[in-house]
Structure formats: structure tokens, C-alpha cells
């Protein structure tokens, strides 16, 4: 009897899904229950923000890496989460769950440290992780000596959105000062993507070669002595 095809729900990208679920939980808690978790627990304060980063506070040190779970507003949350759910599973399949989690950690840490040391504003949201995934996707194609215009367009549009979604301030210098968190997230995304790109290629290529060899071995027909039978006819004298 032929087996019936059944639809299976696959937990394909644990790192991406867990990150998205936690971010959604924080967003819902702030939106519906008015708990203000993003500002109280997750948002990383800057060096000269109010309140400023407290180097004696254990919670502030934790905020260096947990601030991506916070959300700035509903538009940024849905856009960033959508990007992560679209790009994340492909990158997690290519680099592995552990390596993607490490890239997210490094991206968050770089953004948090820069904010705590030089920024006059706090930082929140996962914009740096989105930048990291976009840049890493571009680098993965660029290694084939191709530079897709569509990815460049996506990067420019997302950067423009991040800059335009800030506070409306008249004047170039005030606008640039207010956009410091965006440039910090961009810098952290570049660091995270370069780490993944330069650390993983050898491992990734060796895994792909191993899989290709396994497929080649499986596709080769097995040798059987029974296929080489010699038929000898009767000789009549």
C-alpha cells in the first residue's frame, strides 16, 4: 500500500523562534498589560542618558545583551520581527543554531557596550540583529562574486526607515545626534555579520563537502558478483 502523505509541523529554527516568541511576549506585556518591561528591564541606558549606565549595577550589565528583546513601537516591532523570521531560518540552516545564537550575542554585546560607553541615548530593539542578517545574507552571495541589487535596495530602505522612525528634529546636527543609536546598531550588525562570515566558511564548506560525498556514495550502485555470471553453453560433438 502506498503511504499517505501527512502534513508535519516542524520546529525548524529554534533560535529564531525562541527569540521572536520572547520579543512578542515583552511587546504584548507592554501593549496590553502596561507593564513597561522594555523601559524598566530591557532597555540599555547610555553613557550620558537619564538614567545613565550604572557600572555597579548587575542589571545594567545584563541589559548589554538583553535589550534586543525590547520594542520601541509597534511598527518597529512588526517590521524587525518580520525580517528576522524571513532571514533567520535560512541563516540558521546554513550556519547552525549555535553559531547564529553566538552571532546574535556578539551583535547585541557590541551595541550595548558602545551605547554604555559613548552614547547619550539608550538603546532598545533588535535593529542591530536585522542589520546583521541583511549584511550576512549579502556577504553569502558576494562570495560568489555577485552583488545583488535587490539586497542593496533592502539594506538602504531599512536604514532609511531606521533613521526616519526617530524623533523629528529640525537641523542636521540635532538629527545626527538623535540618530546615534541607529548607527550603533549598524556598527554592531557589521561586527556580528563579519564574525559569522569569517569564522564559519571553513566549517560550512567542510559540512557541504561531507554531505555531497555522502550523497555520491549513496547514489553509487552496489557491486554484486551475481551480476557478473558467465553462461556456458552445451558443446555437442
PDB file of C-alpha atoms in Angstrom:
ATOM      1  CA  UNK A   1       0.000   0.000   0.000  1.00  0.00           C
ATOM      2  CA  UNK A   2       1.204   3.500  -0.749  1.00  0.00           C
ATOM      3  CA  UNK A   3       1.907   5.630   2.283  1.00  0.00           C
ATOM      4  CA  UNK A   4      -0.315   8.653   2.750  1.00  0.00           C
ATOM      5  CA  UNK A   5       1.465  11.981   2.805  1.00  0.00           C
ATOM      6  CA  UNK A   6       0.890  13.686   6.159  1.00  0.00           C
ATOM      7  CA  UNK A   7       1.489  17.324   6.991  1.00  0.00           C
ATOM      8  CA  UNK A   8       4.049  17.763   9.763  1.00  0.00           C
ATOM      9  CA  UNK A   9       4.666  20.892  11.796  1.00  0.00           C
ATOM     10  CA  UNK A  10       8.445  21.274  12.072  1.00  0.00           C
ATOM     11  CA  UNK A  11      10.254  23.327  14.728  1.00  0.00           C
ATOM     12  CA  UNK A  12      12.795  24.311  12.106  1.00  0.00           C
ATOM     13  CA  UNK A  13      14.643  27.288  13.606  1.00  0.00           C
ATOM     14  CA  UNK A  14      14.783  27.114  17.419  1.00  0.00           C
ATOM     15  CA  UNK A  15      16.991  30.185  17.901  1.00  0.00           C
ATOM     16  CA  UNK A  16      14.909  32.424  15.632  1.00  0.00           C
ATOM     17  CA  UNK A  17      11.589  31.187  17.003  1.00  0.00           C
ATOM     18  CA  UNK A  18      12.597  31.483  20.664  1.00  0.00           C
ATOM     19  CA  UNK A  19      13.927  34.995  20.079  1.00  0.00           C
ATOM     20  CA  UNK A  20      10.721  36.016  18.294  1.00  0.00           C
ATOM     21  CA  UNK A  21       8.468  34.494  20.967  1.00  0.00           C
ATOM     22  CA  UNK A  22      10.300  36.253  23.818  1.00  0.00           C
ATOM     23  CA  UNK A  23      10.206  39.569  21.945  1.00  0.00           C
ATOM     24  CA  UNK A  24       6.496  39.109  21.253  1.00  0.00           C
ATOM     25  CA  UNK A  25       5.833  38.312  24.920  1.00  0.00           C
ATOM     26  CA  UNK A  26       7.569  41.516  26.039  1.00  0.00           C
ATOM     27  CA  UNK A  27       5.718  43.536  23.390  1.00  0.00           C
ATOM     28  CA  UNK A  28       2.309  42.110  24.391  1.00  0.00           C
ATOM     29  CA  UNK A  29       3.029  42.639  28.091  1.00  0.00           C
ATOM     30  CA  UNK A  30       3.791  46.304  27.429  1.00  0.00           C
ATOM     31  CA  UNK A  31       0.945  46.835  24.976  1.00  0.00           C
ATOM     32  CA  UNK A  32      -1.907  45.095  26.804  1.00  0.00           C
ATOM     33  CA  UNK A  33      -0.902  44.920  30.452  1.00  0.00           C
ATOM     34  CA  UNK A  34       1.056  48.207  30.508  1.00  0.00           C
ATOM     35  CA  UNK A  35       3.935  46.623  32.427  1.00  0.00           C
ATOM     36  CA  UNK A  36       6.528  48.833  30.721  1.00  0.00           C
ATOM     37  CA  UNK A  37       9.061  45.989  30.747  1.00  0.00           C
ATOM     38  CA  UNK A  38      11.020  47.409  27.823  1.00  0.00           C
ATOM     39  CA  UNK A  39      11.994  50.559  29.692  1.00  0.00           C
ATOM     40  CA  UNK A  40      12.306  49.081  33.193  1.00  0.00           C
ATOM     41  CA  UNK A  41      14.176  45.850  32.476  1.00  0.00           C
ATOM     42  CA  UNK A  42      15.414  45.555  28.896  1.00  0.00           C
ATOM     43  CA  UNK A  43      16.418  48.975  27.546  1.00  0.00           C
ATOM     44  CA  UNK A  44      20.170  49.571  27.841  1.00  0.00           C
ATOM     45  CA  UNK A  45      20.984  53.075  29.147  1.00  0.00           C
ATOM     46  CA  UNK A  46      23.645  55.201  27.518  1.00  0.00           C
ATOM     47  CA  UNK A  47      26.731  56.802  28.987  1.00  0.00           C
ATOM     48  CA  UNK A  48      25.031  60.192  29.330  1.00  0.00           C
ATOM     49  CA  UNK A  49      21.365  59.236  29.204  1.00  0.00           C
ATOM     50  CA  UNK A  50      18.889  59.744  32.041  1.00  0.00           C
ATOM     51  CA  UNK A  51      19.357  57.487  33.912  1.00  0.00           C
ATOM     52  CA  UNK A  52      22.930  56.790  32.832  1.00  0.00           C
ATOM     53  CA  UNK A  53      24.542  53.375  32.662  1.00  0.00           C
ATOM     54  CA  UNK A  54      25.470  52.231  36.173  1.00  0.00           C
ATOM     55  CA  UNK A  55      28.722  50.265  36.147  1.00  0.00           C
ATOM     56  CA  UNK A  56      27.925  48.992  39.651  1.00  0.00           C
ATOM     57  CA  UNK A  57      24.556  47.519  38.686  1.00  0.00           C
ATOM     58  CA  UNK A  58      24.311  43.852  37.688  1.00  0.00           C
ATOM     59  CA  UNK A  59      21.038  44.530  35.858  1.00  0.00           C
ATOM     60  CA  UNK A  60      22.677  47.174  33.682  1.00  0.00           C
ATOM     61  CA  UNK A  61      25.358  44.678  32.673  1.00  0.00           C
ATOM     62  CA  UNK A  62      22.620  42.203  31.738  1.00  0.00           C
ATOM     63  CA  UNK A  63      20.976  44.925  29.657  1.00  0.00           C
ATOM     64  CA  UNK A  64      24.071  44.977  27.434  1.00  0.00           C
ATOM     65  CA  UNK A  65      22.780  41.801  25.752  1.00  0.00           C
ATOM     66  CA  UNK A  66      19.034  41.592  26.526  1.00  0.00           C
ATOM     67  CA  UNK A  67      17.961  44.960  25.090  1.00  0.00           C
ATOM     68  CA  UNK A  68      17.074  43.418  21.661  1.00  0.00           C
ATOM     69  CA  UNK A  69      14.038  41.786  23.308  1.00  0.00           C
ATOM     70  CA  UNK A  70      12.563  45.218  23.971  1.00  0.00           C
ATOM     71  CA  UNK A  71      10.458  47.069  21.436  1.00  0.00           C
ATOM     72  CA  UNK A  72      10.464  50.742  20.514  1.00  0.00           C
ATOM     73  CA  UNK A  73       6.986  50.857  18.968  1.00  0.00           C
ATOM     74  CA  UNK A  74       4.537  48.585  17.189  1.00  0.00           C
ATOM     75  CA  UNK A  75       5.786  49.479  13.694  1.00  0.00           C
ATOM     76  CA  UNK A  76       9.420  48.718  14.528  1.00  0.00           C
ATOM     77  CA  UNK A  77       8.465  45.518  16.345  1.00  0.00           C
ATOM     78  CA  UNK A  78       6.456  44.038  13.481  1.00  0.00           C
ATOM     79  CA  UNK A  79       8.984  45.092  10.842  1.00  0.00           C
ATOM     80  CA  UNK A  80      12.027  43.796  12.747  1.00  0.00           C
ATOM     81  CA  UNK A  81      10.334  40.547  13.759  1.00  0.00           C
ATOM     82  CA  UNK A  82       9.199  40.009  10.177  1.00  0.00           C
ATOM     83  CA  UNK A  83      12.749  40.462   8.880  1.00  0.00           C
ATOM     84  CA  UNK A  84      14.129  38.063  11.492  1.00  0.00           C
ATOM     85  CA  UNK A  85      11.513  35.396  10.727  1.00  0.00           C
ATOM     86  CA  UNK A  86      12.239  35.703   6.994  1.00  0.00           C
ATOM     87  CA  UNK A  87      16.049  35.819   7.056  1.00  0.00           C
ATOM     88  CA  UNK A  88      16.773  33.934  10.273  1.00  0.00           C
ATOM     89  CA  UNK A  89      15.722  30.378   9.302  1.00  0.00           C
ATOM     90  CA  UNK A  90      17.865  30.447   6.149  1.00  0.00           C
ATOM     91  CA  UNK A  91      20.915  31.649   8.088  1.00  0.00           C
ATOM     92  CA  UNK A  92      20.283  29.197  10.926  1.00  0.00           C
ATOM     93  CA  UNK A  93      20.143  26.313   8.453  1.00  0.00           C
ATOM     94  CA  UNK A  94      23.353  27.495   6.792  1.00  0.00           C
ATOM     95  CA  UNK A  95      25.432  28.310   9.877  1.00  0.00           C
ATOM     96  CA  UNK A  96      23.775  26.209  12.580  1.00  0.00           C
ATOM     97  CA  UNK A  97      21.776  27.190  15.656  1.00  0.00           C
ATOM     98  CA  UNK A  98      24.773  27.581  17.963  1.00  0.00           C
ATOM     99  CA  UNK A  99      26.668  29.846  15.581  1.00  0.00           C
ATOM    100  CA  UNK A 100      23.620  32.007  14.840  1.00  0.00           C
ATOM    101  CA  UNK A 101      22.984  32.399  18.570  1.00  0.00           C
ATOM    102  CA  UNK A 102      26.627  33.424  19.004  1.00  0.00           C
ATOM    103  CA  UNK A 103      26.336  35.994  16.208  1.00  0.00           C
ATOM    104  CA  UNK A 104      23.207  37.438  17.838  1.00  0.00           C
ATOM    105  CA  UNK A 105      25.028  37.590  21.176  1.00  0.00           C
ATOM    106  CA  UNK A 106      28.068  39.360  19.695  1.00  0.00           C
ATOM    107  CA  UNK A 107      25.869  41.813  17.803  1.00  0.00           C
ATOM    108  CA  UNK A 108      23.922  42.642  20.958  1.00  0.00           C
ATOM    109  CA  UNK A 109      27.058  42.928  23.099  1.00  0.00           C
ATOM    110  CA  UNK A 110      28.827  45.294  20.688  1.00  0.00           C
ATOM    111  CA  UNK A 111      25.760  47.525  20.512  1.00  0.00           C
ATOM    112  CA  UNK A 112      25.315  47.506  24.279  1.00  0.00           C
ATOM    113  CA  UNK A 113      28.963  48.290  25.028  1.00  0.00           C
ATOM    114  CA  UNK A 114      29.072  51.149  22.510  1.00  0.00           C
ATOM    115  CA  UNK A 115      25.881  52.579  23.985  1.00  0.00           C
ATOM    116  CA  UNK A 116      27.133  52.328  27.561  1.00  0.00           C
ATOM    117  CA  UNK A 117      30.454  53.958  26.678  1.00  0.00           C
ATOM    118  CA  UNK A 118      29.751  56.715  24.157  1.00  0.00           C
ATOM    119  CA  UNK A 119      26.042  57.229  23.502  1.00  0.00           C
ATOM    120  CA  UNK A 120      23.936  59.987  25.007  1.00  0.00           C
ATOM    121  CA  UNK A 121      20.813  57.884  24.393  1.00  0.00           C
ATOM    122  CA  UNK A 122      19.695  54.453  25.492  1.00  0.00           C
ATOM    123  CA  UNK A 123      19.285  51.608  23.020  1.00  0.00           C
ATOM    124  CA  UNK A 124      16.418  49.176  22.530  1.00  0.00           C
ATOM    125  CA  UNK A 125      15.047  46.919  19.843  1.00  0.00           C
ATOM    126  CA  UNK A 126      16.625  44.328  17.564  1.00  0.00           C
ATOM    127  CA  UNK A 127      17.637  46.632  14.706  1.00  0.00           C
ATOM    128  CA  UNK A 128      21.271  45.567  15.030  1.00  0.00           C
ATOM    129  CA  UNK A 129      20.308  41.907  14.580  1.00  0.00           C
ATOM    130  CA  UNK A 130      18.305  42.778  11.461  1.00  0.00           C
ATOM    131  CA  UNK A 131      21.313  44.675  10.074  1.00  0.00           C
ATOM    132  CA  UNK A 132      23.495  41.655  10.860  1.00  0.00           C
ATOM    133  CA  UNK A 133      21.188  39.259   8.999  1.00  0.00           C
ATOM    134  CA  UNK A 134      20.851  41.533   5.961  1.00  0.00           C
ATOM    135  CA  UNK A 135      24.617  42.123   5.693  1.00  0.00           C
ATOM    136  CA  UNK A 136      25.389  38.429   6.257  1.00  0.00           C
ATOM    137  CA  UNK A 137      22.937  37.466   3.506  1.00  0.00           C
ATOM    138  CA  UNK A 138      24.663  39.912   1.149  1.00  0.00           C
ATOM    139  CA  UNK A 139      28.112  38.554   2.064  1.00  0.00           C
ATOM    140  CA  UNK A 140      26.942  34.987   1.468  1.00  0.00           C
ATOM    141  CA  UNK A 141      26.075  35.927  -2.120  1.00  0.00           C
ATOM    142  CA  UNK A 142      29.058  38.255  -2.538  1.00  0.00           C
ATOM    143  CA  UNK A 143      31.427  35.306  -2.004  1.00  0.00           C
ATOM    144  CA  UNK A 144      30.165  34.018  -5.367  1.00  0.00           C
ATOM    145  CA  UNK A 145      31.434  37.273  -6.923  1.00  0.00           C
ATOM    146  CA  UNK A 146      27.906  38.604  -7.227  1.00  0.00           C
ATOM    147  CA  UNK A 147      26.428  41.748  -5.711  1.00  0.00           C
ATOM    148  CA  UNK A 148      22.619  41.580  -5.846  1.00  0.00           C
ATOM    149  CA  UNK A 149      20.996  44.965  -6.307  1.00  0.00           C
ATOM    150  CA  UNK A 150      17.843  43.792  -4.534  1.00  0.00           C
ATOM    151  CA  UNK A 151      19.737  43.194  -1.274  1.00  0.00           C
ATOM    152  CA  UNK A 152      21.400  46.603  -1.513  1.00  0.00           C
ATOM    153  CA  UNK A 153      17.970  48.137  -2.014  1.00  0.00           C
ATOM    154  CA  UNK A 154      16.631  46.299   1.046  1.00  0.00           C
ATOM    155  CA  UNK A 155      19.576  47.490   3.145  1.00  0.00           C
ATOM    156  CA  UNK A 156      19.164  51.118   2.047  1.00  0.00           C
ATOM    157  CA  UNK A 157      15.404  51.046   2.657  1.00  0.00           C
ATOM    158  CA  UNK A 158      15.779  49.544   6.121  1.00  0.00           C
ATOM    159  CA  UNK A 159      18.479  52.062   7.060  1.00  0.00           C
ATOM    160  CA  UNK A 160      16.262  54.891   5.816  1.00  0.00           C
ATOM    161  CA  UNK A 161      13.349  53.533   7.848  1.00  0.00           C
ATOM    162  CA  UNK A 162      15.502  53.300  10.988  1.00  0.00           C
ATOM    163  CA  UNK A 163      16.656  56.896  10.562  1.00  0.00           C
ATOM    164  CA  UNK A 164      13.224  58.239   9.669  1.00  0.00           C
ATOM    165  CA  UNK A 165      11.457  56.477  12.547  1.00  0.00           C
ATOM    166  CA  UNK A 166      13.375  58.556  15.098  1.00  0.00           C
ATOM    167  CA  UNK A 167      12.228  61.809  16.589  1.00  0.00           C
ATOM    168  CA  UNK A 168      11.505  64.616  14.178  1.00  0.00           C
ATOM    169  CA  UNK A 169      14.178  67.232  14.807  1.00  0.00           C
ATOM    170  CA  UNK A 170      14.919  70.249  12.652  1.00  0.00           C
ATOM    171  CA  UNK A 171      18.563  70.723  11.787  1.00  0.00           C
ATOM    172  CA  UNK A 172      21.247  68.364  10.532  1.00  0.00           C
ATOM    173  CA  UNK A 173      23.391  68.139  13.680  1.00  0.00           C
ATOM    174  CA  UNK A 174      20.477  67.501  16.075  1.00  0.00           C
ATOM    175  CA  UNK A 175      19.213  64.847  13.664  1.00  0.00           C
ATOM    176  CA  UNK A 176      22.623  63.135  13.574  1.00  0.00           C
ATOM    177  CA  UNK A 177      22.887  63.223  17.368  1.00  0.00           C
ATOM    178  CA  UNK A 178      19.432  61.697  17.684  1.00  0.00           C
ATOM    179  CA  UNK A 179      20.383  59.005  15.151  1.00  0.00           C
ATOM    180  CA  UNK A 180      23.378  57.757  17.163  1.00  0.00           C
ATOM    181  CA  UNK A 181      21.514  54.599  18.337  1.00  0.00           C
ATOM    182  CA  UNK A 182      20.812  53.699  14.698  1.00  0.00           C
ATOM    183  CA  UNK A 183      24.485  53.986  13.747  1.00  0.00           C
ATOM    184  CA  UNK A 184      25.433  51.960  16.829  1.00  0.00           C
ATOM    185  CA  UNK A 185      23.038  49.218  15.735  1.00  0.00           C
ATOM    186  CA  UNK A 186      24.509  49.375  12.236  1.00  0.00           C
ATOM    187  CA  UNK A 187      28.046  49.034  13.640  1.00  0.00           C
ATOM    188  CA  UNK A 188      27.012  46.106  15.834  1.00  0.00           C
ATOM    189  CA  UNK A 189      25.332  44.427  12.854  1.00  0.00           C
ATOM    190  CA  UNK A 190      28.505  44.793  10.793  1.00  0.00           C
ATOM    191  CA  UNK A 191      30.590  43.250  13.603  1.00  0.00           C
ATOM    192  CA  UNK A 192      28.211  40.320  14.061  1.00  0.00           C
ATOM    193  CA  UNK A 193      27.960  39.574  10.341  1.00  0.00           C
ATOM    194  CA  UNK A 194      31.729  39.779   9.786  1.00  0.00           C
ATOM    195  CA  UNK A 195      32.288  37.433  12.718  1.00  0.00           C
ATOM    196  CA  UNK A 196      29.925  34.863  11.239  1.00  0.00           C
ATOM    197  CA  UNK A 197      31.278  35.303   7.724  1.00  0.00           C
ATOM    198  CA  UNK A 198      34.961  34.897   8.608  1.00  0.00           C
ATOM    199  CA  UNK A 199      34.602  32.254  11.328  1.00  0.00           C
ATOM    200  CA  UNK A 200      32.180  29.884   9.604  1.00  0.00           C
ATOM    201  CA  UNK A 201      33.232  29.480   5.928  1.00  0.00           C
ATOM    202  CA  UNK A 202      35.654  26.594   6.517  1.00  0.00           C
ATOM    203  CA  UNK A 203      33.201  24.768   8.740  1.00  0.00           C
ATOM    204  CA  UNK A 204      30.345  25.441   6.327  1.00  0.00           C
ATOM    205  CA  UNK A 205      32.310  24.288   3.278  1.00  0.00           C
ATOM    206  CA  UNK A 206      33.519  21.140   5.024  1.00  0.00           C
ATOM    207  CA  UNK A 207      29.963  20.246   6.013  1.00  0.00           C
ATOM    208  CA  UNK A 208      28.686  20.797   2.469  1.00  0.00           C
ATOM    209  CA  UNK A 209      31.516  18.699   1.032  1.00  0.00           C
ATOM    210  CA  UNK A 210      30.791  15.945   3.534  1.00  0.00           C
ATOM    211  CA  UNK A 211      27.102  15.929   2.620  1.00  0.00           C
ATOM    212  CA  UNK A 212      27.983  15.885  -1.088  1.00  0.00           C
ATOM    213  CA  UNK A 213      30.293  12.905  -0.569  1.00  0.00           C
ATOM    214  CA  UNK A 214      27.598  11.059   1.375  1.00  0.00           C
ATOM    215  CA  UNK A 215      25.085  11.681  -1.429  1.00  0.00           C
ATOM    216  CA  UNK A 216      27.608  10.464  -4.013  1.00  0.00           C
ATOM    217  CA  UNK A 217      28.277   7.278  -2.061  1.00  0.00           C
ATOM    218  CA  UNK A 218      24.566   6.618  -1.633  1.00  0.00           C
ATOM    219  CA  UNK A 219      23.890   7.148  -5.347  1.00  0.00           C
ATOM    220  CA  UNK A 220      26.615   4.717  -6.496  1.00  0.00           C
ATOM    221  CA  UNK A 221      25.235   1.260  -7.394  1.00  0.00           C
ATOM    222  CA  UNK A 222      26.359  -1.569  -5.171  1.00  0.00           C
ATOM    223  CA  UNK A 223      28.611  -4.160  -6.765  1.00  0.00           C
ATOM    224  CA  UNK A 224      27.234  -7.658  -6.836  1.00  0.00           C
ATOM    225  CA  UNK A 225      29.017 -10.763  -8.035  1.00  0.00           C
ATOM    226  CA  UNK A 226      25.702 -12.220  -9.152  1.00  0.00           C
ATOM    227  CA  UNK A 227      25.538  -9.630 -11.933  1.00  0.00           C
ATOM    228  CA  UNK A 228      28.756 -10.987 -13.463  1.00  0.00           C
ATOM    229  CA  UNK A 229      27.540 -14.534 -14.086  1.00  0.00           C
ATOM    230  CA  UNK A 230      29.120 -16.317 -17.065  1.00  0.00           C
ATOM    231  CA  UNK A 231      26.795 -18.521 -19.084  1.00  0.00           C
ATOM    232  CA  UNK A 232      28.458 -21.519 -20.639  1.00  0.00           C
ATOM    233  CA  UNK A 233      26.507 -23.308 -23.402  1.00  0.00           C
ATOM    234  CA  UNK A 234      26.478 -27.010 -24.184  1.00  0.00           C
ATOM    235  CA  UNK A 235      29.011 -28.254 -26.706  1.00  0.00           C
ATOM    236  CA  UNK A 236      27.789 -31.151 -28.814  1.00  0.00           C
ATOM    237  CA  UNK A 237      30.355 -33.317 -30.531  1.00  0.00           C
TER     238      UNK A 237
END
